[in-house]
XYZ file of C-alpha atoms in Angstrom:
566
model
C -53.029 -3.751 -5.800
C -53.522 0.159 -5.442
C -54.343 2.059 -8.952
C -52.704 5.487 -7.205
C -49.142 6.451 -6.132
C -49.777 7.765 -2.888
C -46.041 8.032 -1.043
C -45.294 5.390 1.149
C -48.715 4.991 2.437
C -49.496 1.219 2.225
C -51.506 0.140 -0.476
C -51.119 -3.611 0.373
C -54.951 -3.648 2.519
C -56.189 -5.575 0.106
C -53.583 -8.226 -0.038
C -53.409 -8.086 4.120
C -57.049 -7.202 4.766
C -57.266 -8.734 7.961
C -54.949 -12.012 6.991
C -53.194 -10.834 10.444
C -54.372 -13.794 12.287
C -54.264 -13.268 16.302
C -51.304 -15.958 16.525
C -48.447 -15.532 19.298
C -48.773 -14.225 22.690
C -45.398 -12.647 24.633
C -44.349 -14.744 27.204
C -43.772 -13.727 30.655
C -41.251 -15.708 31.583
C -38.149 -15.561 30.192
C -36.588 -17.723 27.243
C -33.238 -19.945 27.983
C -31.580 -19.645 24.532
C -29.488 -16.729 26.229
C -26.250 -19.608 26.293
C -25.229 -22.135 23.951
C -26.027 -25.499 24.336
C -23.004 -26.886 25.774
C -23.421 -24.159 28.713
C -26.898 -25.133 29.421
C -26.111 -28.846 29.768
C -23.270 -27.700 32.764
C -25.068 -25.027 34.328
C -27.387 -25.623 37.847
C -31.077 -24.932 38.083
C -30.182 -21.635 40.048
C -27.925 -19.806 37.147
C -30.587 -21.054 33.983
C -33.002 -18.276 36.383
C -30.641 -15.599 36.613
C -29.209 -15.079 33.278
C -28.755 -11.250 33.077
C -29.956 -8.662 31.020
C -29.986 -4.551 30.622
C -32.744 -3.793 28.574
C -35.700 -4.797 30.763
C -35.052 -1.398 33.115
C -31.859 0.116 31.988
C -29.612 -1.312 34.344
C -28.654 -4.718 34.302
C -30.677 -7.380 36.733
C -30.942 -11.097 36.397
C -34.366 -12.232 34.173
C -36.048 -13.922 37.851
C -36.184 -10.517 39.064
C -37.645 -9.004 35.638
C -41.430 -8.296 35.794
C -41.282 -8.306 31.859
C -41.111 -11.149 29.083
C -37.632 -11.293 28.164
C -36.182 -13.204 25.232
C -32.057 -13.227 24.581
C -31.144 -14.642 21.418
C -27.105 -15.020 21.253
C -24.273 -15.010 18.659
C -24.492 -18.621 18.798
C -27.886 -18.808 17.989
C -27.477 -16.743 14.965
C -24.582 -18.890 13.566
C -26.190 -21.848 13.916
C -29.062 -21.061 12.234
C -27.389 -18.701 9.966
C -29.904 -15.418 10.373
C -28.747 -12.622 8.130
C -31.386 -9.788 9.369
C -33.281 -9.151 12.224
C -36.178 -10.427 11.580
C -35.208 -13.663 10.655
C -33.988 -13.907 14.236
C -37.149 -12.244 15.487
C -39.049 -15.301 14.101
C -37.679 -17.534 16.354
C -39.136 -15.308 19.562
C -42.483 -16.332 21.283
C -45.425 -14.033 19.805
C -43.689 -12.415 16.773
C -44.501 -12.722 13.029
C -43.033 -11.158 10.034
C -44.688 -9.712 7.114
C -42.554 -9.247 3.673
C -44.283 -7.185 0.137
C -40.570 -7.087 -0.688
C -39.870 -3.870 -0.260
C -39.615 -3.999 3.846
C -40.105 -6.822 6.515
C -42.912 -5.783 9.108
C -43.400 -7.274 12.095
C -46.414 -8.199 14.142
C -46.936 -9.229 17.427
C -49.703 -10.453 20.012
C -52.476 -10.532 17.555
C -51.558 -7.314 16.089
C -50.119 -5.547 12.861
C -51.466 -3.096 10.464
C -50.384 -2.715 6.822
C -49.222 0.540 7.552
C -47.110 0.404 10.234
C -43.357 0.630 9.571
C -42.861 -0.949 12.495
C -43.176 1.898 14.523
C -44.956 0.010 17.428
C -41.614 -1.405 18.157
C -38.628 0.698 19.805
C -35.192 -0.559 18.198
C -31.998 0.419 20.362
C -28.500 -0.324 18.829
C -26.246 -0.800 22.281
C -29.005 1.092 24.209
C -29.172 3.929 21.514
C -32.670 4.955 19.729
C -32.581 3.941 16.144
C -36.187 4.673 14.978
C -36.223 7.452 12.735
C -38.427 10.462 13.617
C -39.824 10.596 9.588
C -41.433 7.432 9.735
C -40.528 6.155 13.587
C -39.547 3.254 11.566
C -37.525 -0.014 13.126
C -35.194 -1.192 10.343
C -34.687 -5.115 10.800
C -34.900 -6.305 7.115
C -32.056 -6.166 4.963
C -31.865 -2.344 5.334
C -30.951 -2.651 8.883
C -28.099 -0.278 10.379
C -25.861 -3.237 11.382
C -24.224 -6.704 10.308
C -25.788 -9.592 12.153
C -21.978 -11.081 12.276
C -21.002 -8.192 14.822
C -24.061 -8.695 16.720
C -23.492 -9.977 20.199
C -26.721 -10.653 21.479
C -30.369 -9.615 21.174
C -32.716 -8.523 24.445
C -36.177 -8.568 23.529
C -38.646 -7.606 25.844
C -42.066 -8.125 25.226
C -44.671 -5.835 27.021
C -45.442 -2.160 27.222
C -41.813 -0.285 27.487
C -42.533 3.681 27.677
C -42.102 3.830 31.541
C -38.414 4.133 30.728
C -37.748 4.405 26.864
C -40.938 7.033 26.000
C -42.524 6.537 23.008
C -42.954 3.674 20.550
C -42.181 0.948 22.999
C -45.951 0.208 22.706
C -45.599 -3.877 22.373
C -41.794 -4.030 23.253
C -38.185 -2.982 22.868
C -35.390 -4.949 21.072
C -31.678 -3.739 22.246
C -28.852 -5.304 19.652
C -25.725 -5.406 21.705
C -22.849 -5.526 19.127
C -19.388 -7.350 20.184
C -16.633 -5.505 21.690
C -12.948 -5.191 20.326
C -12.030 -8.102 22.333
C -14.484 -10.089 21.497
C -13.307 -9.854 17.688
C -9.613 -9.907 18.554
C -7.929 -9.487 15.212
C -8.790 -9.321 11.920
C -12.338 -11.416 10.411
C -13.024 -12.086 7.150
C -16.314 -13.216 5.669
C -17.130 -13.946 1.874
C -20.649 -15.670 0.577
C -21.902 -16.774 -2.690
C -25.557 -17.972 -2.931
C -28.496 -18.628 -5.467
C -30.005 -15.602 -7.607
C -26.186 -14.476 -7.870
C -25.363 -13.059 -4.530
C -22.788 -12.598 -3.272
C -21.663 -11.202 0.161
C -18.555 -9.726 1.930
C -17.274 -8.602 5.209
C -13.815 -7.581 7.100
C -13.590 -6.582 10.900
C -11.054 -5.830 12.894
C -11.256 -5.729 16.603
C -7.887 -4.969 19.029
C -6.793 -2.932 21.970
C -3.172 -0.831 22.786
C -0.942 -1.396 25.580
C -2.149 2.177 26.983
C -5.838 1.026 26.861
C -7.671 2.018 23.504
C -9.944 -0.512 22.106
C -10.938 0.071 18.554
C -13.555 -1.937 16.695
C -14.165 -1.375 13.048
C -15.774 -3.102 10.166
C -16.735 -3.186 6.490
C -19.817 -5.351 4.636
C -21.786 -5.688 1.818
C -24.194 -7.354 0.016
C -25.212 -7.567 -3.927
C -28.067 -10.097 -5.175
C -30.172 -9.789 -8.680
C -32.875 -11.358 -7.102
C -35.219 -14.150 -8.324
C -37.233 -14.454 -11.016
C -41.390 -14.122 -9.780
C -44.646 -14.549 -10.492
C -47.799 -12.983 -9.513
C -50.820 -14.863 -10.728
C -53.054 -11.826 -9.676
C -51.147 -9.863 -12.440
C -51.379 -12.646 -15.081
C -52.501 -10.591 -17.971
C -50.708 -9.611 -21.099
C -50.761 -5.700 -20.485
C -48.933 -7.019 -17.184
C -45.928 -9.240 -18.773
C -48.391 -12.283 -17.955
C -47.843 -11.655 -14.168
C -43.710 -12.337 -14.642
C -41.117 -10.135 -13.754
C -36.905 -10.259 -14.013
C -34.577 -8.389 -12.346
C -36.528 -6.093 -10.606
C -36.013 -7.935 -6.694
C -32.801 -6.842 -6.463
C -31.328 -5.811 -3.017
C -27.357 -4.163 -3.108
C -26.523 -2.672 0.817
C -23.193 -1.467 2.009
C -22.554 -1.144 5.850
C -20.043 0.427 8.013
C -19.950 0.429 11.939
C -16.546 1.580 14.174
C -16.309 1.988 18.069
C -13.298 3.583 19.806
C -13.214 3.308 23.383
C -11.195 4.470 26.287
C -11.368 4.763 29.722
C -15.272 5.295 30.564
C -15.613 6.849 27.140
C -16.853 5.643 23.817
C -16.865 6.674 20.443
C -19.532 4.819 18.038
C -20.192 5.743 14.312
C -22.267 3.656 11.747
C -23.625 4.175 8.421
C -25.515 1.963 5.936
C -27.068 2.142 2.543
C -29.474 -0.372 1.101
C -31.067 0.157 -2.844
C -34.027 -2.662 -3.087
C -35.849 -3.482 -6.039
C -39.457 -3.154 -5.676
C -41.016 -6.425 -8.307
C -44.482 -5.893 -7.216
C -45.873 -2.534 -8.808
C -46.278 -1.102 -5.423
C -47.869 1.943 -4.799
C -49.355 1.844 -8.651
C -46.149 1.828 -10.180
C -45.516 0.230 -13.310
C -45.328 -3.561 -13.069
C -41.784 -5.592 -14.215
C -39.696 -1.842 -14.628
C -36.291 -2.401 -13.052
C -36.511 1.393 -12.264
C -39.170 1.021 -9.016
C -36.814 0.785 -6.655
C -36.328 2.113 -2.834
C -33.083 3.652 -1.322
C -32.753 3.611 2.717
C -29.415 5.835 3.867
C -28.721 6.053 7.174
C -25.876 7.102 9.866
C -25.470 7.950 13.174
C -22.279 9.117 15.539
C -22.721 8.869 19.854
C -20.465 9.834 22.064
C -21.285 8.231 25.070
C -19.714 8.094 29.381
C -19.839 6.223 31.926
C -18.576 6.740 35.189
C -19.352 5.400 39.208
C -19.946 8.182 41.635
C -19.578 6.104 44.728
C -19.605 2.339 45.073
C -23.383 2.294 45.206
C -24.065 4.819 42.474
C -23.048 5.726 38.471
C -23.835 8.449 36.322
C -24.143 7.747 32.184
C -24.352 10.223 29.694
C -24.490 10.372 25.694
C -24.436 12.834 22.892
C -25.713 11.917 19.413
C -26.413 12.931 16.000
C -27.930 10.835 13.164
C -29.327 11.185 9.860
C -32.127 9.088 7.998
C -32.357 9.490 4.054
C -35.369 8.143 1.757
C -35.867 7.505 -2.066
C -38.629 6.023 -3.589
C -37.859 5.954 -7.767
C -40.675 4.788 -9.823
C -42.183 4.723 -13.302
C -45.919 5.098 -14.139
C -48.672 5.446 -16.444
C -47.934 5.240 -20.490
C -45.390 6.345 -21.520
C -43.902 5.972 -18.416
C -43.186 8.987 -16.425
C -40.729 8.589 -13.508
C -41.722 9.950 -10.247
C -39.398 10.648 -7.026
C -40.741 10.662 -3.203
C -38.220 10.993 -1.242
C -37.637 12.255 2.480
C -34.947 13.374 4.878
C -34.378 13.646 8.701
C -31.356 15.292 11.005
C -31.525 14.897 14.424
C -29.641 15.087 17.698
C -30.050 14.483 21.351
C -28.724 13.766 24.522
C -29.369 12.006 27.720
C -28.202 11.809 31.646
C -29.074 8.941 33.187
C -28.182 7.678 37.208
C -27.956 4.592 38.746
C -28.222 4.437 42.546
C -28.321 1.622 45.305
C -29.415 3.618 47.766
C -30.049 0.248 50.308
C -28.793 -3.564 50.024
C -32.834 -4.293 48.786
C -33.560 -0.691 46.203
C -31.796 -0.172 42.750
C -32.746 3.448 41.499
C -32.516 4.389 38.015
C -33.776 7.552 36.514
C -32.672 10.332 33.652
C -33.848 12.993 31.855
C -33.623 13.237 27.475
C -34.142 15.349 25.267
C -33.815 15.193 21.362
C -34.321 17.994 18.025
C -35.281 16.579 14.955
C -33.973 20.063 12.776
C -34.851 18.394 9.437
C -37.963 16.862 8.940
C -38.494 17.254 5.243
C -40.680 15.345 2.950
C -41.730 15.850 -0.929
C -42.794 14.038 -4.040
C -42.542 15.167 -7.631
C -41.738 14.414 -11.030
C -38.207 15.481 -12.994
C -39.174 15.474 -16.104
C -41.229 17.154 -16.953
C -41.445 18.752 -14.096
C -43.875 18.890 -11.698
C -43.881 19.246 -7.881
C -46.630 17.231 -6.011
C -45.781 18.114 -2.704
C -43.172 19.484 -0.093
C -43.194 19.688 3.296
C -40.273 20.893 5.827
C -40.712 21.200 9.642
C -38.620 20.626 12.968
C -39.772 19.120 15.925
C -38.506 17.566 19.428
C -39.287 15.517 22.351
C -38.284 15.689 26.028
C -38.556 13.042 28.675
C -37.742 12.278 32.097
C -38.227 8.729 34.376
C -37.704 7.421 37.334
C -38.198 3.689 38.490
C -37.116 1.995 41.706
C -36.838 -2.295 41.786
C -37.341 -3.020 45.913
C -36.687 -6.705 47.118
C -39.579 -6.541 49.182
C -38.742 -9.908 50.932
C -36.504 -12.762 50.314
C -39.630 -14.165 47.319
C -41.045 -11.157 46.458
C -39.409 -8.396 43.912
C -41.567 -5.056 43.080
C -40.811 -2.712 40.510
C -42.249 1.324 40.451
C -42.053 3.768 37.617
C -43.147 6.023 35.711
C -41.944 8.311 32.475
C -42.929 12.414 31.552
C -43.025 13.080 28.116
C -43.647 15.481 25.597
C -43.181 15.373 21.595
C -43.344 17.902 19.449
C -47.243 19.403 19.836
C -49.434 16.561 21.254
C -50.267 16.200 24.695
C -47.967 15.119 27.260
C -47.847 11.848 28.032
C -47.223 10.054 31.731
C -46.411 6.003 31.487
C -46.437 4.392 34.961
C -45.189 0.810 35.238
C -45.967 -1.602 37.766
C -44.383 -5.138 38.188
C -44.525 -7.907 40.871
C -42.163 -10.893 40.624
C -43.038 -13.803 43.572
C -40.380 -16.744 43.332
C -42.551 -19.493 45.110
C -39.721 -22.173 45.590
C -36.325 -22.483 44.258
C -38.404 -23.837 40.803
C -40.993 -21.430 40.070
C -41.245 -18.116 39.437
C -45.018 -16.163 38.960
C -44.664 -12.511 37.213
C -47.510 -10.070 36.854
C -46.865 -6.704 35.321
C -49.284 -3.276 34.829
C -47.621 -1.127 32.544
C -49.081 1.727 29.509
C -47.469 2.847 26.758
C -47.706 5.083 24.066
C -46.910 6.762 20.168
C -47.040 10.035 19.173
C -48.163 10.316 15.494
C -44.782 10.696 13.519
C -44.163 13.635 10.626
C -45.347 11.074 7.492
C -48.323 10.215 9.399
C -49.840 13.793 10.259
C -48.238 15.641 7.367
C -47.631 13.635 4.066
C -50.569 14.453 1.589
C -50.417 13.966 -2.558
C -53.337 15.002 -4.660
C -56.141 12.732 -5.503
C -54.782 10.147 -2.970
C -53.952 11.231 0.666
C -54.462 14.212 2.668
C -52.668 14.888 6.288
C -53.874 15.524 9.448
C -51.883 17.980 11.446
C -54.180 17.066 14.596
C -53.277 13.499 15.289
C -52.732 12.671 18.765
C -50.672 9.996 20.364
C -52.357 6.447 20.551
C -51.566 4.612 24.061
C -52.043 0.783 25.070
C -53.036 -0.520 28.784
C -51.220 -4.097 29.288
C -52.177 -6.084 31.956
C -49.764 -9.647 32.087
C -49.786 -12.682 34.454
C -47.459 -15.697 34.351
C -45.715 -18.889 35.668
C -42.627 -20.691 34.678
C -41.799 -23.829 36.190
C -38.678 -26.092 35.664
C -39.365 -29.757 36.532
C -35.604 -30.368 36.510
C -32.570 -28.621 34.896
C -33.406 -29.440 31.369
C -37.090 -29.260 31.776
C -39.211 -26.015 31.631
C -43.162 -25.217 31.083
C -44.359 -21.516 31.023
C -48.038 -20.163 30.821
C -49.180 -16.574 30.320
C -52.396 -14.494 30.206
C -52.460 -10.937 29.045
C -54.778 -8.486 28.257
C -54.335 -5.278 26.460
C -56.743 -1.848 25.161
C -55.300 0.838 22.701
C -57.058 3.722 22.477
C -57.012 6.631 19.902
C -55.367 4.135 17.658
C -53.644 6.128 14.983
C -54.847 3.925 11.626
C -55.370 5.176 8.150
C -58.644 5.673 6.695
C -60.653 6.252 3.263
C -62.084 9.461 4.727
C -65.673 9.651 3.138
C -65.818 13.414 3.717
C -63.105 13.942 1.515
C -64.174 12.252 -1.845
C -62.440 8.544 0.108
C -58.832 10.016 0.077
C -56.601 8.136 2.676
C -56.493 9.746 5.560
C -54.586 9.038 9.304
C -56.608 9.336 12.097
C -57.205 8.310 15.780
C -59.944 5.592 15.495
C -62.139 3.236 17.646
C -60.438 1.297 20.536
C -58.594 -2.501 19.799
C -59.396 -4.973 22.695
C -57.178 -8.140 22.844
C -56.590 -11.276 25.227
C -54.753 -14.335 25.029
C -52.721 -17.069 26.681
C -49.433 -19.080 25.800
C -48.165 -22.077 26.747
C -44.851 -23.558 26.260
C -42.600 -26.457 26.774
C -38.985 -26.513 26.460
C -36.748 -30.107 26.929
C -32.804 -29.903 26.737
C -31.400 -33.534 25.964
C -28.091 -34.812 27.388
C -26.633 -34.718 23.742
C -27.566 -31.009 23.827
C -30.685 -31.130 21.475
C -33.950 -29.114 22.113
C -37.224 -29.873 21.537
C -39.197 -26.483 22.224
C -43.371 -26.884 21.728
C -45.885 -23.653 22.431
C -49.640 -22.843 22.141
C -50.595 -19.292 21.443
C -54.699 -18.619 21.271
C -55.381 -15.314 21.025
C -58.306 -12.855 19.810
C -57.961 -9.119 18.939
C -60.370 -7.027 18.104
C -61.751 -3.309 17.294
C -64.566 -2.074 18.208
C -66.619 -2.907 14.789
C -65.908 -6.313 15.495
C -63.144 -7.360 12.866
């Protein structure tokens, strides 16, 4: 536990200290769960290897031509397993593992997770729209997520560096949540749920199409849970209620999603709010106090347009506005003193993308993006007696241009070459190249190799948050960068049996890490630290039985170390 209040900085290091064992690696092949069991039984081997995805290179392409490791989770699979959050679904993806501190769900991948990382090294998209906020770069995958999972058509998970087409945060991968269309909903849907711990949930959705071509999708959903009673053995003393707490792990959330489409135009709006109780005395707050809670609010409006220019080219554009607000309320000290740690971000952006096939063997994607974060505000205060500890107001912007070409060199070899240039705030310009090779040595066997780099610029919280006696800021932080090499093979012994193997190595330089700064009395501080190296291998086998049952097993071996050998 942490003995002081330090805003959002993670005080769970003692609990998590290097407990993140280097487990699952990302697979350089793909996962055939993109299709329902019944469909898999009837598909040919050629069809199984040619499922189409759009998140790897920002245009639709067959998985057999994607050099990255891709997993697709479908609506059928979400329903079959009863997953309610993205975190639950991501647990099924090779190489991913999830931690929860009863405040948020945190993603670990390829043997790497840091206690103070709010999923900032994974890029989260909703229908190709960036969802990570500019304050914490957080990918929200737990009950605070923006979208009800019942509205998801599929989740495309692309492992490996993705900055060559997406820019910052795509260090370990890209998660693109694809929503259902109005036609797929086709009428009214209603759902209700009851569960233990006084949990109630509900959803009402409508999707329809008018005779003149307008399509409308709208959905409202919510959840109310009082949460379980808990026991923390490390807090078992009379001063902390013998480690027992009740009524403090509540979770209340509401969500809205709507989309209006006509022709090439699409207007999307979404909003959500979650209030989550914090039962474990996080950040030095008083244990077993029902006032300890976190409120996450987010919303966005997106207007997009796509239009064919010729038979072999298409232009796509979008403008958007987003907002995120955070409020951590807690009591500390005896007698209790109420404290608020708050943050708010408002930003808008635009992008323009061109898709072109300038020859039968070439597919080109290029684009330009701009985003302005015009409100990046953080503050911490006690309302009574009034006492302000910290206030910071600033703005930032990011700009990027990218170009990638996929070239079918021979019938068996596909090459992918691309790069992107980004400028984020006052940090140095970042160049992110990528080279991928896919070799189909036989109808049953595909080899994949990939080299790529990705970066993550320091976010506003890491650079500028401070709290007296606890944490200091570091405005001189620079982006961290990862360089990754992958090689893998996937082989189908039959239409129902698959074996895959992957080798990878990555190095993170200028890692943004939180340390106890001896030069400032041991106060917490984010800094660019020494490199991290990792190497690993993954073996996976999968068999689909005639009756639709599936057997899957994998072995992951990896070693991830920092420069001190930890």
